[in-house]
N, CA, C and O of each residue as an XYZ file, in Angstrom:
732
protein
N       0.658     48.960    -20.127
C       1.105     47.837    -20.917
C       2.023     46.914    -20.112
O       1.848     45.698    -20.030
N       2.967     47.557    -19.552
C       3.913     47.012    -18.892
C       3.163     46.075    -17.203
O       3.712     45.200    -16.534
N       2.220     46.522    -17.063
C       1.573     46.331    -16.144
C       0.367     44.645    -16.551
O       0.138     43.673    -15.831
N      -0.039     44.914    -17.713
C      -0.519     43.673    -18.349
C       0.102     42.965    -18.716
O      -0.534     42.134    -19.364
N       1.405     42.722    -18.668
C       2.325     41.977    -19.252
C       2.748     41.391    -18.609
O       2.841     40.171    -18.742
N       3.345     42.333    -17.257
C       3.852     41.369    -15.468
C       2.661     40.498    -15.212
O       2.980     39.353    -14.891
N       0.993     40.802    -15.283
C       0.177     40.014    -14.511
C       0.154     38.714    -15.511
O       0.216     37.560    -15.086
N       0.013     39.208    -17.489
C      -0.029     37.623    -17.964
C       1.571     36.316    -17.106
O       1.576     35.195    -16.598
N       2.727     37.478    -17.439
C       3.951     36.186    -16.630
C       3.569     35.726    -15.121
O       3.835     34.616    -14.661
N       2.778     36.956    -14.302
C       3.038     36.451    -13.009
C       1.888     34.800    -13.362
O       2.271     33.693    -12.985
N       0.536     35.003    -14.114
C      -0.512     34.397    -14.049
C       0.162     32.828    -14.745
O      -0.359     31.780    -14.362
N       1.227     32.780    -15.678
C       1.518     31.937    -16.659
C       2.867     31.319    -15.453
O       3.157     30.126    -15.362
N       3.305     32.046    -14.914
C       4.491     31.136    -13.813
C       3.726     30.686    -12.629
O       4.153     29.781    -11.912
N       2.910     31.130    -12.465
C       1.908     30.345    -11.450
C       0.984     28.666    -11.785
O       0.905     27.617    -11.146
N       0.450     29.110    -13.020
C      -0.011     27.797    -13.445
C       0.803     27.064    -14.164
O       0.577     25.864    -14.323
N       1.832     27.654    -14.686
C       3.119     26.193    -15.795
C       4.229     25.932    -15.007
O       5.078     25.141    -15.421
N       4.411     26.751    -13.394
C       5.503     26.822    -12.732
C       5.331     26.638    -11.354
O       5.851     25.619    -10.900
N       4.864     27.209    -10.747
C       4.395     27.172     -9.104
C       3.674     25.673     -9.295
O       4.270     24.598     -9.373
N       2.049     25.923     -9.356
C       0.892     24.266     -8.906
C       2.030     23.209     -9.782
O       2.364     22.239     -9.101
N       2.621     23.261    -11.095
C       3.007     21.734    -11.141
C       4.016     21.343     -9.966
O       3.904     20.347     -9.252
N       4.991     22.280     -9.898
C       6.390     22.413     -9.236
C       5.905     21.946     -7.746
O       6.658     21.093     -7.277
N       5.086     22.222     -7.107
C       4.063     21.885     -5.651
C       3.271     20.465     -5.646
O       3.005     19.750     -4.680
N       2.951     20.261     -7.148
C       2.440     18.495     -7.298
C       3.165     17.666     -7.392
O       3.036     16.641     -6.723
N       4.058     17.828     -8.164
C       5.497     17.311     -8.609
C       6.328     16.921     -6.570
O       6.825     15.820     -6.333
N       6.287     17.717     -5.792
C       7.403     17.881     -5.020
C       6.277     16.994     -3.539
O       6.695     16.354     -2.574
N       4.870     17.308     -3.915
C       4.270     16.599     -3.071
C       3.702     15.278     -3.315
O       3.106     14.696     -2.409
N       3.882     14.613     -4.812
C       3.820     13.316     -4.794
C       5.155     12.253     -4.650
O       5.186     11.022     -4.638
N       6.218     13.248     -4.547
C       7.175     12.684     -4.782
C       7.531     12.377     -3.122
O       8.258     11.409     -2.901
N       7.099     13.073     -2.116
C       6.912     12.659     -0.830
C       5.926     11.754     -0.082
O       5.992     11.280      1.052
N       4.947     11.643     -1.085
C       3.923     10.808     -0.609
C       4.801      9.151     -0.957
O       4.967      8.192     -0.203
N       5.122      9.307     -2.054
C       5.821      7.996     -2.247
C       7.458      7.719     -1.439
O       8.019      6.625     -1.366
N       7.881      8.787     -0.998
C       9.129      8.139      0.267
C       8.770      8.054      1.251
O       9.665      7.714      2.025
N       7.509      8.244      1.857
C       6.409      8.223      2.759
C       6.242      6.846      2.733
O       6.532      6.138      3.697
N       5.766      6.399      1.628
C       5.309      5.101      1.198
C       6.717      4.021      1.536
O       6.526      3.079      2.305
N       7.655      4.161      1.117
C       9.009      3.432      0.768
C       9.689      3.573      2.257
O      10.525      2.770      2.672
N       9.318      4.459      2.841
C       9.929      4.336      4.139
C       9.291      3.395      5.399
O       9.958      2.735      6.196
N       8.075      3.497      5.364
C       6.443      2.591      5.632
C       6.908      1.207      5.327
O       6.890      0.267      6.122
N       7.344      1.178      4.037
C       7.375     -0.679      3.779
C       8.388     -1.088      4.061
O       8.465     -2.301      4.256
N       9.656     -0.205      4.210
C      10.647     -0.540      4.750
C      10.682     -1.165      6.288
O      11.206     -2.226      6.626
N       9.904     -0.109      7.216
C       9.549     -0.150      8.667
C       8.525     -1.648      8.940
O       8.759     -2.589      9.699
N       7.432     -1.446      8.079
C       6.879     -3.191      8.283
C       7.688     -4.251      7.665
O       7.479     -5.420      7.992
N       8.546     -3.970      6.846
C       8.995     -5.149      6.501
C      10.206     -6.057      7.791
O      10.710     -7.175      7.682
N      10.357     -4.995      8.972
C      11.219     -5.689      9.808
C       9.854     -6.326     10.953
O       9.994     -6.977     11.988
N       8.900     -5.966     10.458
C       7.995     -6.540     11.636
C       7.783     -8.070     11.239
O       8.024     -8.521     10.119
N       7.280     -8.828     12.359
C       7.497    -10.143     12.699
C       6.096    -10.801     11.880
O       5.183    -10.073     11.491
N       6.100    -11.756     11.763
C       4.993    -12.127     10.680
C       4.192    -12.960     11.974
O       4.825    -13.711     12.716
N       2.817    -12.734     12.121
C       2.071    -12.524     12.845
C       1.474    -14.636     12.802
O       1.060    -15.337     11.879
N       1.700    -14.877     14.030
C       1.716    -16.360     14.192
C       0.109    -16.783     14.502
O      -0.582    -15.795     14.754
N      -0.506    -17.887     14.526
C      -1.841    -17.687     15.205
C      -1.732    -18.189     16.836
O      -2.833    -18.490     17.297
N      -0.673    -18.318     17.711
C      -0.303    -18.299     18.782
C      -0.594    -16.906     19.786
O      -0.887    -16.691     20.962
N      -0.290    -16.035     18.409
C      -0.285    -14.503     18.488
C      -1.314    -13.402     19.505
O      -1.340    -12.434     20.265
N      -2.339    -14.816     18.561
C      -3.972    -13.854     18.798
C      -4.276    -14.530     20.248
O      -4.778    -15.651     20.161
N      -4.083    -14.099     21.406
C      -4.530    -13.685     22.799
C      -6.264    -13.567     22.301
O      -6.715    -13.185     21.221
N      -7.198    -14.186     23.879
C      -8.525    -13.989     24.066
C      -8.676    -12.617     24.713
O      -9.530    -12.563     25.598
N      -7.841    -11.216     24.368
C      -8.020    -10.483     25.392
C      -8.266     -9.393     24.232
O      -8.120     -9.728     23.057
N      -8.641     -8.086     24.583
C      -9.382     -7.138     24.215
C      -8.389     -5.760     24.044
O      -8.759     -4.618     24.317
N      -6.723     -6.224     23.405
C      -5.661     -5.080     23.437
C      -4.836     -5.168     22.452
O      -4.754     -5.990     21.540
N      -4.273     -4.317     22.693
C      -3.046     -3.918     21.107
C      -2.112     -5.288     21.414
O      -1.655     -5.388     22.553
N      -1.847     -6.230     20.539
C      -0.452     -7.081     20.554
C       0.482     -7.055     20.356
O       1.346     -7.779     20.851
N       0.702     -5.742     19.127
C       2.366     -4.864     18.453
C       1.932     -4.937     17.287
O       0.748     -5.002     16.954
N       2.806     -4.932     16.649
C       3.364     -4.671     15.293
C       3.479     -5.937     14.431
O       4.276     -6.828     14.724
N       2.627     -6.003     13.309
C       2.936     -7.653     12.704
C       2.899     -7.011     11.500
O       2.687     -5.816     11.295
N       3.176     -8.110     10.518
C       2.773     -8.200      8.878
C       2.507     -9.567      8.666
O       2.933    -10.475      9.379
N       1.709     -9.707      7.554
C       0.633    -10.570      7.126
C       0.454    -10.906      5.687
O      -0.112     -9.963      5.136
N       0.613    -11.498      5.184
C       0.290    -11.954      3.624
C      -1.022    -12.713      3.634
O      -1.299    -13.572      4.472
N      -1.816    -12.327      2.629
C      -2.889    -13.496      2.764
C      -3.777    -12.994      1.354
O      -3.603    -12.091      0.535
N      -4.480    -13.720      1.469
C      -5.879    -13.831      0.357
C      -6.739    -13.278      0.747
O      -7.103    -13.480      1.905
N      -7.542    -12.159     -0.257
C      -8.928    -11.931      0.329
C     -10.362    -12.753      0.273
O     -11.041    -12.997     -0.725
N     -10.597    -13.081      1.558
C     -11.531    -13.921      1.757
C     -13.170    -13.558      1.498
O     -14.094    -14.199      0.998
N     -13.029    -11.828      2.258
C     -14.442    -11.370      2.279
C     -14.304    -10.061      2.630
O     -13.488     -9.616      3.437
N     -15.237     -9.367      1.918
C     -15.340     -7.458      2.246
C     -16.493     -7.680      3.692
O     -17.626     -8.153      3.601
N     -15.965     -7.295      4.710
C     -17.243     -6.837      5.722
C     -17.733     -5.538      5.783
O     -16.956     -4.590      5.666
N     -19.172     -5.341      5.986
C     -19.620     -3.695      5.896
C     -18.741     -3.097      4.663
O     -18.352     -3.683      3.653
N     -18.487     -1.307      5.191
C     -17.840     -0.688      4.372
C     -16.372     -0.597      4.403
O     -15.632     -0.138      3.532
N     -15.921     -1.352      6.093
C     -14.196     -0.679      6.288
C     -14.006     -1.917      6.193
O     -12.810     -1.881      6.479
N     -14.206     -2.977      6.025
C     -13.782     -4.114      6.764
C     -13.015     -4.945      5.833
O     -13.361     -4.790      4.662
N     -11.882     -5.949      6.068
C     -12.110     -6.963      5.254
C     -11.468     -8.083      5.577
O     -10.332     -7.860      5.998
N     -11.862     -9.526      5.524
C     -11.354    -10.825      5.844
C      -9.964    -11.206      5.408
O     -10.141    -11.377      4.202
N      -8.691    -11.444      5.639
C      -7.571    -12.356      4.858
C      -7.260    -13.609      5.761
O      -7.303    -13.881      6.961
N      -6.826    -14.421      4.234
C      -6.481    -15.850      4.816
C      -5.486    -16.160      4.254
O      -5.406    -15.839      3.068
N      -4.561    -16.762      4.767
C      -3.164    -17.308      4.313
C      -3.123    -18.543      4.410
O      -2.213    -19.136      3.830
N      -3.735    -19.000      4.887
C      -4.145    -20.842      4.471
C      -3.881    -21.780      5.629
O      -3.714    -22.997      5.701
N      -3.903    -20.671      6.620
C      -3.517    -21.195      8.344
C      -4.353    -20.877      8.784
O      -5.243    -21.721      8.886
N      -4.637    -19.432      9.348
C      -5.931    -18.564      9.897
C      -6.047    -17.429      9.120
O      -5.392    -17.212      8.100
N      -7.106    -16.514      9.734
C      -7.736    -15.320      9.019
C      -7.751    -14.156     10.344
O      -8.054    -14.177     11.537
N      -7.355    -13.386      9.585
C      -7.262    -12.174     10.329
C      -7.740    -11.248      9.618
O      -7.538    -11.437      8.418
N      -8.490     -9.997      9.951
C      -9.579     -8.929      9.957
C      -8.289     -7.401      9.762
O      -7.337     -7.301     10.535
N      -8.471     -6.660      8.934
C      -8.157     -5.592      8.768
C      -9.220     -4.593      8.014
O      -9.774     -4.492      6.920
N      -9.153     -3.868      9.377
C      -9.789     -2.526      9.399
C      -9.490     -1.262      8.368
O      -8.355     -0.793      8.452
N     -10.076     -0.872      7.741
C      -9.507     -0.170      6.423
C     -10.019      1.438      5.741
O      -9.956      1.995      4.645
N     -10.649      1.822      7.391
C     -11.644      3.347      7.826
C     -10.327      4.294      7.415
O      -9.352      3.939      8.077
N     -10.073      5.229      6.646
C      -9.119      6.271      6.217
C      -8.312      5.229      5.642
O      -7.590      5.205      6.639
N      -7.747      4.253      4.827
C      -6.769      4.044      4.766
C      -6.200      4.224      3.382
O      -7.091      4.263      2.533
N      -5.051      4.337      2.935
C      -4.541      4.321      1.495
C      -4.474      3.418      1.303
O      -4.411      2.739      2.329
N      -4.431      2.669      0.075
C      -4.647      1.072     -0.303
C      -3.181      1.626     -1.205
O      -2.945      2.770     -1.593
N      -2.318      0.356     -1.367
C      -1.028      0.533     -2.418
C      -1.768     -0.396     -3.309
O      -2.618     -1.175     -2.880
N      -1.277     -0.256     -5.115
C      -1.771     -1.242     -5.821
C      -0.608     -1.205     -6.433
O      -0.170     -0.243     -7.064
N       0.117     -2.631     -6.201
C       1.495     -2.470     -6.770
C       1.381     -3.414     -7.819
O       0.865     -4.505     -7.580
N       1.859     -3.094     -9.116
C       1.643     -3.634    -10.566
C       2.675     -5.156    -10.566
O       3.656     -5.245     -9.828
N       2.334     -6.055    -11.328
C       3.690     -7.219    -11.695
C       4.446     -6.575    -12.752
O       4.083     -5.569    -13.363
N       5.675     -7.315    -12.952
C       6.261     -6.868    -13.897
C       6.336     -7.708    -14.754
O       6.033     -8.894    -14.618
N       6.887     -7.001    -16.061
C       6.801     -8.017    -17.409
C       7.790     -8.759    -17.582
O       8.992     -8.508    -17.658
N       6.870    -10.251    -17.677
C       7.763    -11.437    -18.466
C       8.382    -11.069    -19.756
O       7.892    -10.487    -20.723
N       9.937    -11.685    -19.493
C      10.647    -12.144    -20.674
C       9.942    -13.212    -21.613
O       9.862    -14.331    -21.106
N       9.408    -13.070    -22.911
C       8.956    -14.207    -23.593
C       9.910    -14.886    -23.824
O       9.954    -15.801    -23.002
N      10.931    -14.935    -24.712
C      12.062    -15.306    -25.371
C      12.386    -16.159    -24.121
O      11.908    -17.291    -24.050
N      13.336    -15.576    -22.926
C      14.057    -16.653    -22.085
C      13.348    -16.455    -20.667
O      13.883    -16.673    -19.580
N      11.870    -15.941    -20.907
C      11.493    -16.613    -19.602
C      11.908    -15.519    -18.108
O      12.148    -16.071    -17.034
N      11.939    -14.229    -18.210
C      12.646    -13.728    -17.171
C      11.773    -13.600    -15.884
O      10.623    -13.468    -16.302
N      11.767    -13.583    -14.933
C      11.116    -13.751    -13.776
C      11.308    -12.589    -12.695
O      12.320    -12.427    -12.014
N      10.391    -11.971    -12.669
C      10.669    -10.370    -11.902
C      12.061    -10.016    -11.329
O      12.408     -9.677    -10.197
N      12.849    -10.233    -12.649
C      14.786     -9.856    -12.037
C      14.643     -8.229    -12.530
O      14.688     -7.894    -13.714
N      14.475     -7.356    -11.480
C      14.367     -6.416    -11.431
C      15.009     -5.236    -12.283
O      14.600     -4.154    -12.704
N      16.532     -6.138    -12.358
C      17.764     -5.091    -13.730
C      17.406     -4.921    -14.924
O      17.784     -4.021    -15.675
N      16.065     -6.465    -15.338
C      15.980     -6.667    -16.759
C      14.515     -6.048    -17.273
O      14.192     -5.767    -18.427
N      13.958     -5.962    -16.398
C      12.105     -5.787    -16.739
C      11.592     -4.527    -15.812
O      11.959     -4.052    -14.738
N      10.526     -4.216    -16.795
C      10.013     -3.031    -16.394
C       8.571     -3.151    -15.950
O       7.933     -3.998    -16.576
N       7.667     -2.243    -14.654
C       6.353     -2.432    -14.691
C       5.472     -2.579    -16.099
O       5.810     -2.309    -17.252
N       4.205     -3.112    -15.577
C       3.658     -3.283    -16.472
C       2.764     -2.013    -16.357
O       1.982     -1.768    -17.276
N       2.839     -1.228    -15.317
C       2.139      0.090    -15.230
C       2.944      0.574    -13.574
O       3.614     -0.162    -12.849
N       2.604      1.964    -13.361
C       3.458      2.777    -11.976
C       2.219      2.046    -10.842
O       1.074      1.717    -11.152
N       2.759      1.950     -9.719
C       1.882      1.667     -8.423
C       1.330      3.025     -8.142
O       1.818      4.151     -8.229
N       0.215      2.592     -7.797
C      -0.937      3.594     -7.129
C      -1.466      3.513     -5.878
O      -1.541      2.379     -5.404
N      -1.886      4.505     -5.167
C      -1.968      4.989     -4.116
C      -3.882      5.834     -4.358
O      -4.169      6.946     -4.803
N      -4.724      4.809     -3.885
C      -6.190      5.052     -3.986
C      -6.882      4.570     -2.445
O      -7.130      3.467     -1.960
N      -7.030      5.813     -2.017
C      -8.020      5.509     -0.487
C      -9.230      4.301     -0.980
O      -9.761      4.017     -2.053
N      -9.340      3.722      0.607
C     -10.012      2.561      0.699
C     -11.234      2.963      0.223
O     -11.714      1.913     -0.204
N     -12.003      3.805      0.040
C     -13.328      4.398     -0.103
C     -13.605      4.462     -1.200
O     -14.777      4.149     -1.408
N     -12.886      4.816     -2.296
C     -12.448      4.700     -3.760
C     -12.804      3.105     -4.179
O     -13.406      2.886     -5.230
N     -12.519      2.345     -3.561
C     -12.489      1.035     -4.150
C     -13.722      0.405     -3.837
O     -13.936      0.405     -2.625
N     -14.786     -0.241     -4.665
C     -15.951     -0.891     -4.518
C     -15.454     -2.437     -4.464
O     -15.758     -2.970     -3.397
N     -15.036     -2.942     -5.011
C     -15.325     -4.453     -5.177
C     -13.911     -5.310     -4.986
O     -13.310     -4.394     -4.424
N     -13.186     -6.106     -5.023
C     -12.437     -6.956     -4.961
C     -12.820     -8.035     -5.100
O     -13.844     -8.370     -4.503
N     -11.992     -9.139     -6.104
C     -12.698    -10.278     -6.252
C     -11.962    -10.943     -5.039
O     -11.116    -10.478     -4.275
N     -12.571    -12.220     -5.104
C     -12.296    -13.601     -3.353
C     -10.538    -13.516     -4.325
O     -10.239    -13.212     -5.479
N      -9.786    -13.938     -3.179
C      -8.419    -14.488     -3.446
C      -7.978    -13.532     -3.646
O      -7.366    -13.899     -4.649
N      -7.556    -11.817     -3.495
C      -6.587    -10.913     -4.500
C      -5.756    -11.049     -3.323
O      -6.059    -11.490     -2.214
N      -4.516    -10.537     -3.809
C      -3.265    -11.220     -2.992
C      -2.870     -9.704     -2.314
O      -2.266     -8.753     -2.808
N      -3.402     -9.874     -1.134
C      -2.886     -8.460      0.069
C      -1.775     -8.711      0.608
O      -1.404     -9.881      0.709
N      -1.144     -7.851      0.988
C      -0.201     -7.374      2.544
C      -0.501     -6.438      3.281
O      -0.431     -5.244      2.990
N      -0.985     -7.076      4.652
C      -0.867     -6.229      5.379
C       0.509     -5.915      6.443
O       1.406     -6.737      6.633
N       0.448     -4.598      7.047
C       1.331     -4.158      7.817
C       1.060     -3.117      9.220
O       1.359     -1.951      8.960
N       0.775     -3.237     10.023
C       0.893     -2.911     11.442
C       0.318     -2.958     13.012
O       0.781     -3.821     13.758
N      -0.222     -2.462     13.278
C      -0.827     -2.409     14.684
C      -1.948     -3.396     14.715
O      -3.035     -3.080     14.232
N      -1.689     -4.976     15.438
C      -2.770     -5.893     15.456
C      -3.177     -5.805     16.786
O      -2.325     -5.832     17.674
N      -4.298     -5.710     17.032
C      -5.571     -6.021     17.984
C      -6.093     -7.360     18.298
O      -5.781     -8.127     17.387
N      -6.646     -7.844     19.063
C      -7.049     -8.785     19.494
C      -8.357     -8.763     20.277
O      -8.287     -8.457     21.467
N      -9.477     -9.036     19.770
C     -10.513     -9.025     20.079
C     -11.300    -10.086     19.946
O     -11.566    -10.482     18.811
N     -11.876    -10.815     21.217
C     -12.449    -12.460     21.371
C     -11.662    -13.491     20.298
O     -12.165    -14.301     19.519
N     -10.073    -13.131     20.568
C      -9.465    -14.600     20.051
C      -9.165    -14.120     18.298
O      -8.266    -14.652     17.648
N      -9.851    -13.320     17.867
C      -9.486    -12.791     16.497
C      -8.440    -11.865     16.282
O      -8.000    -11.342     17.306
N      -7.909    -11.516     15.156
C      -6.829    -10.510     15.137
C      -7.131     -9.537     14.143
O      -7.324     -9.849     12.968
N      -7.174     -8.487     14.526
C      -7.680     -7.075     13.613
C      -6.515     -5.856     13.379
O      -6.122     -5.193     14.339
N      -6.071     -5.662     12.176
C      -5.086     -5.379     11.883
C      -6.184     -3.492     11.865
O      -7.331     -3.293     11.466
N      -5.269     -2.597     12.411
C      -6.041     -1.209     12.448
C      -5.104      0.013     12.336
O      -4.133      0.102     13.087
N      -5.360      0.892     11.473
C      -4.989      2.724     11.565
C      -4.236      2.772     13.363
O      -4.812      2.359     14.370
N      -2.901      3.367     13.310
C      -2.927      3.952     14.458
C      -2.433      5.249     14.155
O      -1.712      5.241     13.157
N      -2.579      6.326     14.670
C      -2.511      8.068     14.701
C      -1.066      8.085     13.777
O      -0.879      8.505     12.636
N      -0.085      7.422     14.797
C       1.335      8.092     14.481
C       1.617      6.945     13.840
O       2.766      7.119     13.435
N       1.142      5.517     13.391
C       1.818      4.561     12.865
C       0.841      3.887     11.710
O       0.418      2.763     11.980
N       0.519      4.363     10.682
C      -0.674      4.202     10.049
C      -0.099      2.807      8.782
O       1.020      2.622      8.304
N      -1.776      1.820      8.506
C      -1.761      0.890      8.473
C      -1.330      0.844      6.767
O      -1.765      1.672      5.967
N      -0.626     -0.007      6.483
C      -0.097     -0.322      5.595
C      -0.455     -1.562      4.499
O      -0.091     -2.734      4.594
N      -1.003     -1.156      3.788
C      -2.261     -2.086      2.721
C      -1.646     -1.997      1.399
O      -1.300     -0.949      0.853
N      -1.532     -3.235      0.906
C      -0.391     -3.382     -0.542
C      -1.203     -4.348     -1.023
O      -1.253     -5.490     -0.568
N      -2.169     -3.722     -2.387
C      -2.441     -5.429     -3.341
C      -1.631     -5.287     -4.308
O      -1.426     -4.358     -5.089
N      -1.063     -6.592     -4.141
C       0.074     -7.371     -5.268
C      -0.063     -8.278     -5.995
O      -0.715     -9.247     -5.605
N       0.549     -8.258     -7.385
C       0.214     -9.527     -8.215
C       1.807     -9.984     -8.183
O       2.538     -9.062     -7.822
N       2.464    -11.178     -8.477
C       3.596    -11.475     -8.045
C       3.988    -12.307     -7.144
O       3.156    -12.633     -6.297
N       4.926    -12.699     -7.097
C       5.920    -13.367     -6.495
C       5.453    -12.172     -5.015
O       5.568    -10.951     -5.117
N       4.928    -12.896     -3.709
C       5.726    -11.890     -2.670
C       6.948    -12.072     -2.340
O       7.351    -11.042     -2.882
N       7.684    -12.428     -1.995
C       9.535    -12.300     -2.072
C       9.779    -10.782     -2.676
O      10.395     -9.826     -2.205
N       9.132    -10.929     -3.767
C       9.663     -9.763     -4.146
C       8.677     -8.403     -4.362
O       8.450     -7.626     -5.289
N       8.214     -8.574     -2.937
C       7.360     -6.970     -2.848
C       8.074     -5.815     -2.638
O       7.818     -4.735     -3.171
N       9.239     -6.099     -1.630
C       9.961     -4.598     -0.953
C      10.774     -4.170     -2.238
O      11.047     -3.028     -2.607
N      11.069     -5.302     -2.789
C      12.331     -4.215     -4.021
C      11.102     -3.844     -5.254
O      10.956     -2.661     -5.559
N      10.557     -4.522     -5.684
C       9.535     -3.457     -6.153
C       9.026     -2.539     -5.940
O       9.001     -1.534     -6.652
N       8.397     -2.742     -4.673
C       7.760     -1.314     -4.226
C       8.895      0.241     -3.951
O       8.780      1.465     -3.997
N       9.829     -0.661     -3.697
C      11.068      0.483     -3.585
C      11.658      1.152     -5.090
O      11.845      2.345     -5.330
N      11.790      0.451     -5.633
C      11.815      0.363     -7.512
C      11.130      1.384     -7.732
O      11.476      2.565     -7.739
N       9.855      0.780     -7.966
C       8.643      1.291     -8.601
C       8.282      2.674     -7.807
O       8.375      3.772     -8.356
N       8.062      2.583     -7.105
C       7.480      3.794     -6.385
C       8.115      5.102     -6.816
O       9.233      5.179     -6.306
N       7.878      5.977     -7.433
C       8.169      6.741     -8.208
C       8.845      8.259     -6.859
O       9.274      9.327     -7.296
C-alpha cells in the first residue's frame, strides 16, 4: 500500500511539479535571452547605404527598420525603409512578434508604458512556422550584415544570432516594450 501511494506522489510531483517547474524556468530564460539580444542590437549603428561595399564579406553589426517588401524562396526576405532595401536571411531563425499596446479612448493615451497594457504577450515563433506576411509589415532587423554584389544581407551567426522583431507601433518605442512585455 505504502508502496502505491509513494509511486501515485512520486508520479503526481513529477507532472504538477517537476515538467511545469522546468517550462516555467525555461521560458522564462528564453525571454532574458531575448531582452538581453535587443538590448545588444539596440547599441548597433543603423546601417547607412554607404555601408553596402561591392565586396563579398561580413561588414559588422547593424540594425535596420524597414517594411516588408517581398518573401524570397523559403528563408528569404526583402525590407525597405524608403531609402534602400536590404535582404535578411531567416534559415533557423526565431521571429519576435511584439504586440501594440492599447489606446486610451477617453484621453487619447499613446504607448506611455505606466498607463496601458498589451493588447496580447509577444511571441517567439521560428521562421518556418510562418507562411505568409502581407507587403509593408513593419520589421526590425538586428545583426551580422554581409555584402554581396553591392547588396546587404542581414544573416544567423553561430555565437551572435539574428534578431527579427515584427512590430505594430510607434518604433521609438520597441526596446521598452519588448523589455516590458517580454515576460
Amino acid at each position: 500500500m505504502i508502496l502505491i501511494v509513494s509511486g501515485v506522489l512520486l508520479i503526481a510531483f513529477l507532472f504538477y511539479g517537476l515538467i511545469p517547474s522546468i517550462g516555467a524556468f525555461s521560458a522564462r530564460e528564453s525571454w532574458r535571452r531575448f531582452r538581453r539580444r535587443i538590448l545588444e542590437v539596440s547599441l548597433f549603428p543603423f546601417i547607412q547605404y554607404s555601408d553596402l561595399v561591392d565586396k563579398h564579406r561580413l561588414i559588422g553589426n547593424f540594425r535596420f527598420f524597414g517594411n516588408l517588401e517581398a518573401i524570397k524562396g523559403k528563408n528569404s526576405i526583402w525590407l525597405n525603409n524608403g531609402t534602400f532595401t536590404v535582404e535578411a536571411d531567416l534559415k533557423n531563425v526565431n521571429i519576435y512578434l511584439l504586440p501594440s499596446y492599447a489606446y486610451g479612448r477617453e484621453n487619447q493615451l499613446l504607448e506611455r508604458l505606466e498607463e496601458t497594457l498589451p493588447d496580447e504577450e509577444p511571441k517567439s515563433v521560428p521562421w518556418q512556422r510562418i507562411f505568409s506576411l502581407p507587403a509593408g509589415t513593419k520589421v526590425f532587423v538586428g545583426g551580422a550584415l554581409y555584402s554581396e554584389g553591392g547588396r546587404g544581407i542581414f544573416r544567423d551567426r553561430s555565437k551572435e544570432p539574428l534578431l527579427v522583431v515584427i512590430y505594430d507601433g510607434a518604433k521609438e518605442t520597441i526596446l521598452l516594450r519588448a523589455i516590458w512585455g517580454g515576460a
